[in-house]
Coordinates of N, CA and C in Angstrom, one line a residue:
M29 N -17.8 7.1 -14.2 CA -18.3 6.8 -13.3 C -19.6 7.4 -12.8
T30 N -20.8 6.4 -12.5 CA -22.0 6.9 -12.2 C -21.9 7.8 -11.2
L31 N -23.2 8.8 -10.9 CA -23.4 9.3 -9.8 C -23.5 9.0 -8.7
S32 N -24.1 7.7 -8.5 CA -23.9 7.0 -7.2 C -22.6 6.4 -7.0
H33 N -21.6 6.2 -7.8 CA -20.5 5.6 -7.4 C -19.7 7.0 -7.0
T34 N -19.9 8.1 -7.7 CA -19.1 8.9 -7.2 C -19.5 9.1 -5.9
K35 N -20.9 9.4 -5.5 CA -21.1 9.4 -4.4 C -20.5 8.7 -3.0
S36 N -20.4 7.5 -3.5 CA -20.0 6.4 -2.5 C -18.5 6.5 -2.5
L37 N -17.8 6.7 -3.2 CA -16.2 7.0 -3.2 C -16.2 8.5 -2.5
A38 N -16.8 9.3 -2.6 CA -16.6 10.5 -1.8 C -16.9 10.2 -0.6
E39 N -17.4 9.3 -0.1 CA -18.1 9.2 1.4 C -16.8 8.4 1.9
A40 N -16.1 7.1 1.2 CA -15.1 6.4 1.4 C -13.6 7.1 1.6
L41 N -13.7 8.2 0.5 CA -12.5 9.0 1.0 C -12.4 10.0 1.9
G42 N -13.7 10.5 2.5 CA -13.7 11.3 3.3 C -13.4 10.7 4.8
K43 N -14.1 9.3 4.8 CA -13.7 8.4 6.1 C -12.4 7.7 6.0
N44 N -11.8 7.6 5.1 CA -10.3 6.7 5.0 C -9.3 7.4 4.4
V45 N -9.4 8.2 3.4 CA -8.3 9.2 3.1 C -7.9 10.3 3.6
F46 N -9.2 11.1 3.9 CA -9.0 12.4 4.4 C -9.6 12.5 5.3
P47 N -9.7 11.8 6.7 CA -10.3 12.0 7.9 C -9.8 13.3 8.9
G48 N -10.6 14.1 9.3 CA -9.9 14.9 10.0 C -10.1 16.3 9.7
L49 N -10.0 16.2 8.3 CA -9.5 17.3 7.5 C -10.6 18.2 7.2
G50 N -12.2 18.0 7.7 CA -13.1 18.7 7.7 C -13.7 19.2 6.3
M51 N -13.3 18.4 5.4 CA -13.6 18.8 4.1 C -15.1 18.7 3.8
A52 N -15.5 19.4 2.9 CA -17.1 19.8 2.8 C -17.4 18.9 1.6
S53 N -18.4 18.1 1.9 CA -19.0 17.1 0.5 C -19.0 17.2 -0.7
E54 N -19.0 18.5 -0.9 CA -19.1 18.9 -2.2 C -17.5 18.9 -2.8
L55 N -16.8 19.4 -2.1 CA -15.1 19.1 -2.5 C -14.9 17.3 -2.6
L56 N -15.0 16.7 -1.7 CA -15.2 15.4 -1.8 C -15.6 14.6 -3.1
E57 N -16.6 15.1 -3.7 CA -17.2 14.6 -4.8 C -16.7 15.5 -5.7
H58 N -16.0 16.3 -5.9 CA -15.5 16.9 -6.9 C -13.9 15.9 -7.0
I59 N -13.5 15.6 -6.2 CA -12.3 14.8 -5.9 C -12.6 13.4 -6.5
A60 N -13.5 12.9 -5.8 CA -14.3 11.6 -6.4 C -14.1 11.4 -7.6
A61 N -15.1 12.7 -8.3 CA -15.2 12.5 -10.1 C -14.1 12.6 -10.8
L62 N -12.9 13.0 -10.1 CA -11.3 12.6 -10.9 C -11.0 10.9 -11.2
F63 N -11.8 10.4 -10.3 CA -11.3 8.9 -10.6 C -12.4 7.9 -11.5
V64 N -11.5 6.9 -12.0 CA -12.5 5.8 -12.7 C -12.0 5.0 -12.1
R65 N -13.3 4.0 -12.2 CA -13.3 2.8 -11.5 C -12.9 1.5 -12.4
R66 N -12.0 0.8 -12.0 CA -11.3 -0.2 -12.9 C -11.0 -1.5 -11.8
T67 N -10.9 -3.0 -12.5 CA -10.9 -4.0 -12.3 C -9.4 -4.4 -12.9
Y68 N -8.9 -5.3 -12.0 CA -7.5 -5.9 -12.3 C -7.6 -7.5 -11.9
L69 N -6.9 -8.3 -12.5 CA -7.0 -9.8 -12.5 C -5.9 -9.9 -11.7
S70 N -5.9 -10.9 -10.7 CA -4.4 -11.2 -9.9 C -3.5 -11.2 -10.8
K71 N -2.3 -10.8 -10.4 CA -1.1 -10.8 -10.7 C -0.6 -10.1 -12.0
A72 N -1.8 -9.0 -12.3 CA -1.7 -8.1 -13.2 C -1.0 -6.8 -12.3
Q73 N -0.2 -6.0 -13.4 CA 0.8 -5.3 -13.1 C 0.3 -3.8 -13.0
L74 N 0.1 -3.1 -11.9 CA -0.3 -1.5 -11.9 C 0.9 -0.7 -12.5
L75 N 2.2 -1.2 -12.0 CA 3.0 -0.2 -12.6 C 4.3 -1.3 -12.1
T76 N 5.1 -0.7 -13.3 CA 6.3 -2.1 -13.9 C 7.6 -1.1 -13.7
I77 N 8.6 -2.0 -13.5 CA 9.6 -1.2 -13.4 C 10.2 -0.4 -14.5
G78 N 10.6 0.8 -14.4 CA 10.9 1.6 -15.3 C 10.0 2.7 -15.6
D79 N 8.8 2.6 -15.3 CA 7.9 3.5 -15.4 C 8.0 4.8 -14.5
Q80 N 7.2 6.0 -15.1 CA 7.0 6.6 -13.9 C 5.8 6.4 -13.2
W81 N 5.7 6.8 -11.9 CA 4.8 6.7 -11.1 C 3.4 7.9 -11.4
K82 N 2.7 7.8 -12.4 CA 1.8 8.9 -12.5 C 0.3 8.7 -12.1
Q83 N 0.0 7.5 -11.4 CA -1.5 7.5 -10.9 C -1.8 7.1 -9.5
V84 N -2.7 7.4 -9.0 CA -3.3 7.2 -7.7 C -4.4 6.2 -7.7
F85 N -4.2 5.3 -6.5 CA -5.2 3.9 -6.7 C -6.0 4.0 -5.3
Y86 N -7.4 3.9 -5.4 CA -8.1 3.5 -4.2 C -8.6 2.4 -4.3
L87 N -8.0 1.5 -3.2 CA -8.5 0.0 -3.0 C -9.9 -0.2 -2.7
H88 N -10.7 -0.7 -3.5 CA -11.9 -1.1 -3.0 C -12.1 -2.7 -2.4
Q89 N -11.5 -3.3 -3.3 CA -11.5 -4.8 -2.9 C -10.0 -5.2 -3.3
G90 N -9.3 -6.1 -2.6 CA -8.2 -7.2 -3.2 C -6.7 -6.5 -2.5
L91 N -6.0 -6.8 -2.5 CA -4.5 -6.9 -2.3 C -3.6 -6.8 -3.1
V92 N -2.7 -5.9 -2.7 CA -1.4 -5.2 -3.8 C -0.3 -5.7 -3.2
R93 N 0.6 -6.0 -3.8 CA 2.2 -5.6 -3.5 C 2.9 -4.8 -4.1
I94 N 4.1 -4.4 -3.7 CA 5.1 -3.6 -4.1 C 6.4 -4.3 -3.6
F95 N 7.0 -4.8 -4.9 CA 8.3 -5.4 -4.9 C 9.5 -4.9 -5.7
Y96 N 10.7 -5.2 -5.4 CA 11.6 -5.1 -6.4 C 12.3 -6.3 -6.8
T97 N 13.0 -6.3 -7.7 CA 13.7 -7.3 -8.8 C 15.0 -7.6 -8.6
D98 N 15.7 -8.4 -8.6 CA 17.0 -8.1 -8.7 C 17.7 -8.7 -10.1
A99 N 19.1 -8.7 -10.3 CA 19.6 -9.0 -11.8 C 19.3 -10.3 -11.8
K100 N 19.0 -11.0 -10.7 CA 18.8 -12.8 -11.2 C 17.4 -13.0 -11.0
G101 N 16.7 -11.9 -11.2 CA 15.0 -12.0 -11.2 C 14.3 -12.6 -9.7
R102 N 15.1 -12.6 -8.8 CA 14.7 -12.7 -7.5 C 13.7 -11.6 -7.1
E103 N 12.5 -11.9 -6.3 CA 11.6 -10.7 -5.9 C 12.0 -10.4 -4.5
F104 N 11.8 -9.3 -3.8 CA 11.8 -8.8 -2.5 C 10.4 -8.3 -2.1
N105 N 9.8 -8.4 -1.2 CA 8.4 -7.6 -1.1 C 8.7 -6.5 -0.1
K106 N 8.1 -5.2 -0.4 CA 8.7 -4.1 0.0 C 7.4 -3.7 1.1
S107 N 6.1 -3.8 0.7 CA 4.9 -3.6 1.2 C 3.8 -4.4 0.6
F108 N 2.8 -4.2 1.5 CA 1.4 -4.7 1.1 C 0.2 -3.6 1.3
F109 N -0.9 -3.5 0.4 CA -1.7 -2.6 0.7 C -3.2 -3.5 0.5
Y110 N -4.2 -2.8 1.3 CA -5.4 -3.6 1.1 C -6.7 -2.7 1.0
E111 N -7.6 -3.2 1.5 CA -9.0 -2.1 0.9 C -9.0 -1.1 2.1
N112 N -9.5 0.0 1.3 CA -9.8 1.3 1.8 C -8.4 2.2 2.0
Q113 N -7.5 1.4 1.4 CA -6.0 2.5 1.3 C -5.9 3.1 -0.1
L114 N -5.2 4.0 -0.1 CA -4.9 4.7 -1.0 C -3.0 4.5 -1.2
I115 N -2.9 4.3 -2.6 CA -1.6 4.3 -3.1 C -1.5 5.2 -3.9
W116 N -0.2 5.8 -3.4 CA 0.0 7.3 -4.5 C 1.7 7.4 -4.2
P117 N 2.1 8.1 -5.2 CA 3.7 8.3 -5.3 C 4.0 9.4 -4.0
V118 N 4.4 8.8 -3.2 CA 4.7 9.8 -2.0 C 6.1 10.6 -2.2
A119 N 6.9 9.7 -2.9 CA 8.4 10.4 -2.7 C 8.1 11.1 -4.2
P120 N 8.6 12.2 -4.1 CA 8.7 13.2 -5.4 C 9.5 12.4 -6.7
S121 N 10.6 11.9 -6.4 CA 11.3 11.4 -7.2 C 10.4 10.4 -8.4
V122 N 9.8 9.4 -7.5 CA 9.3 8.3 -8.5 C 7.9 9.0 -9.6
R123 N 7.8 10.4 -9.2 CA 7.1 10.9 -10.4 C 7.7 11.3 -11.5
T124 N 9.0 11.5 -11.4 CA 9.4 12.1 -12.5 C 10.6 11.1 -13.0
S125 N 10.8 10.1 -12.0 CA 12.3 9.5 -12.9 C 11.4 8.1 -12.8
Q126 N 12.4 7.0 -13.2 CA 11.8 5.6 -13.6 C 12.0 4.9 -12.4
T127 N 11.0 4.0 -12.2 CA 10.8 3.4 -10.9 C 12.0 2.1 -10.7
H128 N 11.9 1.8 -9.4 CA 12.8 0.6 -9.4 C 11.9 -0.4 -9.2
F129 N 10.7 -0.3 -9.0 CA 9.9 -1.5 -8.1 C 8.6 -1.7 -9.2
T130 N 7.8 -2.9 -8.9 CA 6.5 -3.2 -9.5 C 5.7 -3.3 -8.2
I131 N 4.2 -2.8 -8.9 CA 2.9 -2.8 -7.9 C 2.2 -3.8 -8.7
A132 N 1.6 -4.9 -8.0 CA 1.2 -5.8 -8.6 C -0.2 -6.2 -7.7
A133 N -1.1 -7.3 -8.4 CA -2.1 -7.7 -7.5 C -2.0 -9.1 -7.1
L134 N -2.2 -9.0 -5.9 CA -2.0 -10.5 -5.2 C -3.3 -11.2 -5.4
E135 N -4.3 -10.4 -5.4 CA -5.8 -10.8 -5.6 C -6.3 -10.0 -6.9
D136 N -7.8 -10.6 -6.9 CA -8.4 -9.8 -8.2 C -8.7 -8.2 -7.3
L137 N -8.7 -7.5 -8.1 CA -8.7 -6.0 -7.8 C -9.7 -5.1 -7.9
T138 N -10.7 -4.6 -7.4 CA -11.4 -3.5 -8.0 C -10.8 -2.2 -7.3
V139 N -10.7 -1.3 -7.9 CA -10.0 0.1 -7.6 C -10.7 1.5 -8.1
S140 N -10.4 2.5 -7.7 CA -10.7 3.8 -8.6 C -9.2 4.3 -8.5
E141 N -8.9 4.8 -9.8 CA -7.6 5.5 -9.8 C -8.0 6.7 -10.8
C142 N -7.0 7.8 -10.4 CA -6.8 9.1 -11.3 C -5.5 9.4 -11.4
S143 N -5.3 10.3 -12.2 CA -4.0 11.2 -12.1 C -3.7 11.8 -11.1
F144 N -2.0 11.3 -10.6 CA -1.6 12.2 -9.5 C -1.7 13.6 -9.8
N145 N -1.3 14.0 -10.9 CA -1.2 15.5 -11.3 C -2.6 16.2 -10.8
R146 N -3.7 15.5 -11.3 CA -5.0 16.1 -11.3 C -5.4 16.1 -9.7
L147 N -5.0 15.1 -8.9 CA -5.4 15.0 -7.5 C -4.9 16.1 -7.0
H148 N -3.5 16.0 -7.3 CA -2.4 17.2 -6.2 C -2.8 18.5 -6.8
A149 N -3.2 18.9 -8.1 CA -4.0 20.0 -8.5 C -5.3 20.7 -7.7
M150 N -6.0 19.5 -7.6 CA -7.3 20.2 -6.8 C -7.0 20.3 -5.2
L151 N -6.3 19.3 -4.5 CA -5.8 19.5 -3.2 C -5.1 20.7 -3.1
K152 N -4.3 20.8 -4.0 CA -3.4 22.1 -3.7 C -4.3 23.5 -3.7
G153 N -5.0 23.3 -5.0 CA -6.0 24.5 -5.1 C -6.9 24.8 -4.0
S154 N -7.2 24.1 -3.2 CA -8.5 24.2 -2.3 C -7.8 24.4 -1.0
G155 N -6.5 24.2 -1.0 CA -5.8 24.3 0.6 C -5.6 23.3 1.3
Y156 N -5.8 22.2 1.0 CA -5.7 20.6 1.5 C -4.5 20.0 1.7
W157 N -3.7 20.1 0.0 CA -2.5 19.3 -0.1 C -1.5 19.2 1.2
E158 N -1.0 20.4 1.8 CA 0.1 20.3 3.0 C -0.7 19.5 4.1
Q159 N -2.2 19.7 4.3 CA -2.6 18.8 5.7 C -2.8 17.3 5.2
F160 N -3.0 17.1 3.9 CA -3.0 15.9 3.7 C -1.7 15.1 3.3
A161 N -0.8 15.7 2.5 CA 0.7 14.8 2.3 C 1.9 15.1 3.5
L162 N 1.9 16.2 3.7 CA 3.0 16.5 4.6 C 3.4 16.1 5.9
L163 N 1.9 16.3 6.7 CA 2.3 15.8 8.2 C 1.9 14.2 8.4
P164 N 0.4 14.0 8.1 CA 0.0 12.8 8.6 C 0.6 11.7 7.9
Y165 N 0.7 11.7 6.3 CA 1.8 10.9 5.5 C 3.0 10.8 5.7
A166 N 3.7 11.6 6.1 CA 5.1 11.7 6.2 C 5.2 11.2 7.3
E167 N 4.6 11.4 8.4 CA 5.0 10.9 9.5 C 4.7 9.1 9.8
R168 N 3.3 9.0 9.3 CA 3.3 7.4 9.3 C 4.4 6.7 8.3
F169 N 4.7 7.3 7.2 CA 5.8 6.8 6.3 C 6.9 6.5 7.6
A170 N 7.7 7.7 7.7 CA 8.8 7.4 8.9 C 8.7 6.7 9.9
E171 N 7.1 6.5 10.2 CA 7.2 5.5 11.5 C 7.3 4.2 10.9
R172 N 6.7 3.9 10.1 CA 7.0 2.7 9.4 C 8.4 2.1 9.1
L173 N 9.1 3.0 8.3 CA 10.3 2.7 8.1 C 11.2 2.6 9.4
F174 N 11.2 3.5 10.3 CA 12.1 3.1 11.9 C 11.3 1.7 12.2
R175 N 10.2 1.6 12.4 CA 9.9 0.3 12.8 C 10.2 -0.8 12.0
R176 N 10.3 -1.0 10.8 CA 10.6 -2.1 10.0 C 12.6 -2.4 10.2
E177 N 13.0 -1.1 10.3 CA 14.6 -1.0 10.6 C 14.6 -1.6 11.6
Y178 N 14.2 -1.2 12.7 CA 14.0 -2.1 14.1 C 14.0 -3.0 14.4
E179 N 12.7 -3.7 13.6 CA 12.7 -5.3 13.6 C 13.8 -6.2 12.9
F180 N 14.2 -5.7 11.7 CA 15.3 -6.2 11.1 C 16.5 -6.3 11.6
L181 N 16.8 -5.3 12.5 CA 18.1 -5.3 13.1 C 18.1 -6.2 14.4
L182 N 16.9 -6.2 14.9 CA 17.1 -6.4 16.7 C 16.1 -7.8 16.6
Y183 N 15.2 -7.9 15.7 CA 14.3 -9.2 16.0 C 14.6 -10.1 15.2
S184 N 14.5 -11.7 15.8 CA 14.8 -12.7 15.2 C 13.5 -13.0 14.6
A185 N 13.7 -14.2 13.2 CA 12.8 -14.5 12.2 C 11.4 -14.8 12.9
T186 N 11.7 -15.4 13.8 CA 10.4 -15.8 15.0 C 9.8 -14.7 15.0
E187 N 10.3 -13.5 15.9 CA 9.5 -12.3 16.3 C 9.3 -11.7 15.4
R188 N 9.9 -11.6 14.2 CA 9.4 -10.5 13.1 C 7.8 -11.2 12.7
Y189 N 7.8 -12.5 12.4 CA 6.4 -13.0 12.1 C 5.5 -12.9 13.0
Q190 N 5.7 -13.1 14.4 CA 4.7 -13.0 15.4 C 4.4 -11.5 15.6
A191 N 5.2 -10.6 15.5 CA 4.8 -8.8 15.1 C 3.8 -8.7 14.0
F192 N 4.2 -9.5 12.7 CA 3.4 -9.2 11.6 C 1.9 -10.0 12.1
C193 N 2.0 -10.8 12.9 CA 0.7 -11.6 13.1 C -0.2 -11.0 14.2
R194 N 0.4 -10.1 15.0 CA -0.2 -9.3 15.8 C -1.0 -8.1 15.2
E195 N 0.0 -7.5 14.1 CA -0.2 -6.1 13.7 C -1.2 -6.4 12.6
K196 N -1.2 -7.3 11.8 CA -2.0 -7.6 10.3 C -2.3 -9.0 10.4
P197 N -3.4 -9.2 11.5 CA -3.8 -10.5 11.7 C -4.8 -11.0 10.3
H198 N -5.4 -10.0 9.9 CA -6.4 -9.9 8.7 C -5.8 -10.1 7.1
L199 N -4.2 -10.3 7.4 CA -3.4 -10.3 6.2 C -3.0 -11.4 6.1
V200 N -2.4 -12.2 7.6 CA -1.7 -13.5 7.3 C -2.0 -14.6 6.5
Q201 N -3.4 -14.9 6.4 CA -4.2 -16.0 5.7 C -4.2 -15.8 4.2
R202 N -4.2 -14.4 4.0 CA -4.2 -13.8 2.6 C -3.2 -13.8 1.7
I203 N -1.8 -13.6 2.6 CA -0.8 -13.2 1.4 C 0.1 -14.9 1.6
P204 N 0.4 -15.2 0.5 CA 0.9 -16.5 0.1 C 2.4 -16.7 1.3
D205 N 2.5 -17.6 1.6 CA 3.8 -17.6 2.7 C 4.8 -17.3 1.9
Y206 N 5.2 -17.6 0.6 CA 6.6 -17.3 -0.2 C 6.5 -15.8 0.0
H207 N 5.4 -15.1 -0.3 CA 5.2 -13.8 -0.5 C 5.7 -13.1 1.3
L208 N 4.9 -13.7 2.1 CA 5.2 -13.1 3.5 C 6.4 -13.5 3.8
A209 N 7.2 -14.5 3.6 CA 8.6 -14.8 3.9 C 9.7 -13.6 3.4
S210 N 9.1 -13.5 2.0 CA 10.1 -12.5 1.2 C 9.8 -10.7 2.3
Y211 N 8.8 -10.8 2.6 CA 8.5 -9.5 3.3 C 9.2 -9.4 4.7
L212 N 9.5 -10.7 5.3 CA 9.9 -10.6 6.7 C 11.5 -11.0 6.4
G213 N 11.7 -11.2 5.3 CA 13.6 -11.6 5.3 C 13.6 -12.4 5.7
M214 N 13.0 -13.6 5.3 CA 13.4 -15.2 5.6 C 12.9 -15.5 4.4
T215 N 13.4 -17.0 4.3 CA 13.0 -18.1 3.4 C 11.9 -18.6 3.6
N216 N 11.2 -19.3 2.7 CA 9.7 -19.7 2.8 C 10.4 -21.1 3.7
V217 N 11.1 -21.8 3.5 CA 11.5 -23.1 4.4 C 11.4 -22.6 6.1
T218 N 12.1 -21.3 6.3 CA 12.1 -20.9 7.7 C 10.7 -20.5 8.2
L219 N 9.9 -19.9 7.4 CA 8.6 -19.5 7.5 C 7.7 -20.8 8.1
S220 N 7.8 -21.8 7.3 CA 7.3 -22.9 7.7 C 7.4 -23.6 8.7
R221 N 9.0 -23.6 8.9 CA 9.2 -24.0 9.8 C 8.8 -23.4 11.5
I222 N 8.9 -22.2 11.2 CA 8.4 -21.1 12.5 C 6.6 -21.6 12.6
K223 N 6.2 -21.7 11.5 CA 4.7 -21.6 11.8 C 4.4 -23.1 12.2
N224 N 5.2 -24.2 12.0 CA 4.9 -25.6 12.3 C 5.7 -26.0 13.4
S225 N 6.1 -25.2 14.4 CA 6.9 -25.4 15.5 C 5.9 -25.7 16.6
P226 N 5.9 -26.8 17.3 CA 5.1 -27.0 18.6 C 5.1 -25.6 19.5
A227 N 6.3 -24.9 19.6 CA 6.4 -24.1 20.7 C 6.1 -22.5 19.9
F228 N 5.8 -22.6 18.6 CA 5.4 -21.2 18.0 C 3.9 -20.8 19.1
N229 N 4.1 -19.6 19.3 CA 3.0 -18.8 20.0 C 2.8 -17.0 19.6
L230 N 1.4 -17.1 19.2 CA 1.2 -16.0 18.5 C 0.7 -14.7 19.4
V231 N 1.2 -15.0 20.7 CA 1.2 -13.9 22.0 C 2.1 -12.5 21.7

């Protein structure tokens, strides 16, 4: 990665990944220097079922999905990631055991990636690991899980789609309907019926 790319990535990481930690620009540049810039075509797999998750990805451009595949080959979308987000193995088990999911590009991607172990070592050595991983990420991760569980248990299919449109309007047109339907726990036919209903309201 060139010096200009390193400085640009350092600024992006400080703003979007490590906000509020008060990291010195020199440390951010050392972290950014760990990353390599790569591109992936749409549908490329960044991680495949059975792999150990050893990489960290910072998304500059594009959309990514994480999904499970059952014995019949059916796919079930777990989550989506987009620009200025960091994708990393939050759960310790996926760093040491075979994963049960796939990470794939929904659009052409431009990413910066590095070894999780190298990033972990630098953050640990500089005293920022706990501030980065244990509080903000753990809290947000738990919040997303509880909210998703609540919506699946108590919301109707229409209400789940309405909630997604309110919370992530910038993704509604980018995610193909069949992928969005899978994420929301409904069939593509059901989602189409909801979207085409005269009574449908995104309020």
